[in-house]
Coordinates of C-alpha atoms in Angstrom, one line a residue:
M1 CA -37.2 4.4 4.0
Q2 CA -33.5 3.9 3.4
K3 CA -31.4 6.8 2.0
L4 CA -28.3 6.5 0.0
G5 CA -25.6 9.2 0.3
L6 CA -24.2 10.2 -3.0
A7 CA -21.6 12.9 -3.7
T8 CA -19.8 13.7 -7.0
Q9 CA -16.4 15.2 -7.4
A10 CA -14.4 15.9 -10.6
H11 CA -10.7 15.0 -10.8
G12 CA -9.7 16.5 -14.1
G13 CA -11.5 14.4 -16.7
T14 CA -12.5 11.7 -14.3
A15 CA -15.5 12.0 -12.0
T16 CA -15.8 10.2 -8.7
V17 CA -19.2 9.2 -7.2
Q18 CA -18.9 8.5 -3.5
V19 CA -21.6 6.1 -2.3
V20 CA -22.5 5.9 1.3
G21 CA -24.9 3.4 2.9
E22 CA -26.6 0.3 1.5
V23 CA -27.2 -0.4 -2.2
D24 CA -30.2 -2.6 -2.5
I25 CA -33.6 -2.7 -4.2
A26 CA -34.7 0.4 -2.3
T27 CA -31.7 2.5 -3.3
A28 CA -30.2 1.1 -6.5
A29 CA -32.4 3.4 -8.7
D30 CA -31.0 6.4 -6.8
L31 CA -27.5 5.3 -7.5
R32 CA -28.3 4.7 -11.2
R33 CA -29.8 8.2 -11.6
S34 CA -26.9 9.8 -9.9
V35 CA -24.3 8.0 -12.0
S36 CA -26.3 8.8 -15.2
A37 CA -26.4 12.5 -14.3
T38 CA -22.6 12.4 -13.5
M39 CA -21.9 10.8 -16.9
R40 CA -24.0 13.4 -18.7
E41 CA -22.1 16.2 -17.0
H42 CA -18.6 14.8 -16.8
G43 CA -18.4 12.0 -19.4
P44 CA -17.8 8.2 -19.2
W45 CA -14.6 8.2 -17.2
L46 CA -15.8 7.3 -13.8
V47 CA -14.8 6.0 -10.4
L48 CA -17.3 4.6 -7.9
D49 CA -16.0 5.1 -4.4
L50 CA -17.5 2.2 -2.4
T51 CA -15.4 2.7 0.7
R52 CA -18.5 3.6 2.8
V53 CA -20.9 1.0 1.3
R54 CA -21.9 -1.4 4.0
F55 CA -24.0 -3.8 1.9
M56 CA -24.8 -4.4 -1.8
D57 CA -27.4 -6.8 -3.1
S58 CA -28.0 -8.0 -6.7
S59 CA -29.8 -4.7 -7.5
G60 CA -26.7 -2.8 -6.7
L61 CA -24.5 -5.2 -8.6
N62 CA -26.8 -4.8 -11.7
V63 CA -26.3 -1.1 -11.5
L64 CA -22.5 -1.6 -11.5
I65 CA -22.8 -3.9 -14.6
E66 CA -25.1 -1.4 -16.4
V67 CA -22.7 1.5 -15.7
H68 CA -19.7 -0.6 -16.8
K69 CA -21.5 -1.4 -20.1
E70 CA -22.5 2.3 -20.6
C71 CA -19.0 3.5 -20.0
K72 CA -17.6 1.0 -22.5
E73 CA -20.3 2.0 -25.1
Q74 CA -19.2 5.6 -24.7
S75 CA -15.4 4.7 -25.0
G76 CA -15.0 5.5 -21.3
H77 CA -13.8 3.5 -18.4
L78 CA -15.2 2.5 -14.9
A79 CA -13.2 1.6 -11.9
L80 CA -14.3 0.7 -8.4
A81 CA -12.5 2.0 -5.3
G82 CA -12.2 0.6 -1.8
P83 CA -15.1 -1.8 -1.4
Q84 CA -15.4 -3.2 2.1
A85 CA -14.7 -7.0 2.5
Q86 CA -18.4 -8.1 2.2
V87 CA -19.0 -6.0 -0.9
A88 CA -15.6 -7.0 -2.4
K89 CA -16.5 -10.7 -1.9
V90 CA -19.8 -10.4 -3.8
I91 CA -18.0 -8.5 -6.6
R92 CA -15.5 -11.4 -6.8
L93 CA -18.1 -14.1 -6.6
I94 CA -20.0 -12.9 -9.6
G95 CA -16.8 -12.2 -11.5
L96 CA -17.3 -8.5 -12.0
D97 CA -13.7 -7.9 -10.9
K98 CA -12.6 -9.6 -14.1
H99 CA -14.3 -6.8 -16.1
V100 CA -14.1 -3.8 -13.8
A101 CA -10.9 -2.9 -12.1
V102 CA -11.2 -2.8 -8.3
H103 CA -8.6 -0.6 -6.5
D104 CA -7.9 -0.1 -2.8
T105 CA -8.1 3.7 -2.9
V106 CA -9.9 6.4 -4.9
A107 CA -6.5 7.9 -5.9
E108 CA -5.4 4.6 -7.4
A109 CA -8.8 4.2 -9.2
V110 CA -8.6 7.8 -10.6
T111 CA -5.1 7.2 -11.9
A112 CA -6.2 3.9 -13.6
V113 CA -9.2 5.6 -15.3
D114 CA -7.0 8.5 -16.4
A115 CA -4.6 6.0 -17.9
H116 CA -7.4 4.7 -20.2
R117 CA -8.3 8.1 -21.5
V118 CA -7.2 8.9 -25.0
L119 CA -7.0 12.6 -25.7
P120 CA -8.2 13.7 -29.2
A121 CA -4.7 14.7 -30.3
E122 CA -3.4 11.2 -29.3
A123 CA -6.2 9.5 -31.1
E124 CA -5.5 11.5 -34.2
E125 CA -1.7 10.7 -34.0
T126 CA -2.6 7.0 -33.6
S127 CA -4.9 6.9 -36.6
Q128 CA -2.3 8.6 -38.7
L129 CA 0.3 5.9 -37.8
N130 CA -2.1 3.1 -38.9

């Protein structure tokens, strides 16, 4: 039985989930559960660290798409960090990179997600201007 390594770390208001191993039909549900728990605890501003993912099939890609949709529905943002060449190629082939930003490093991805956050005071100021 395959095991997927998952670790969550908070960076201010953005959470990072480090994924280690292969994301396939045997492990995709574990990834989904971990990401859902992370979003419940930390909110919908999320980075998935894919630097140590060796393989991802359509089950894993479906999880990425579901997570992206869930983040958007909750006014959050998802970014992917450091996918290896094989995983990055699959992400590009299905066009996911046109909807979810893919960054070389976790730090870049966290910065990008943080840039999409609107603090309550900023949202109030923006609504007063309109």
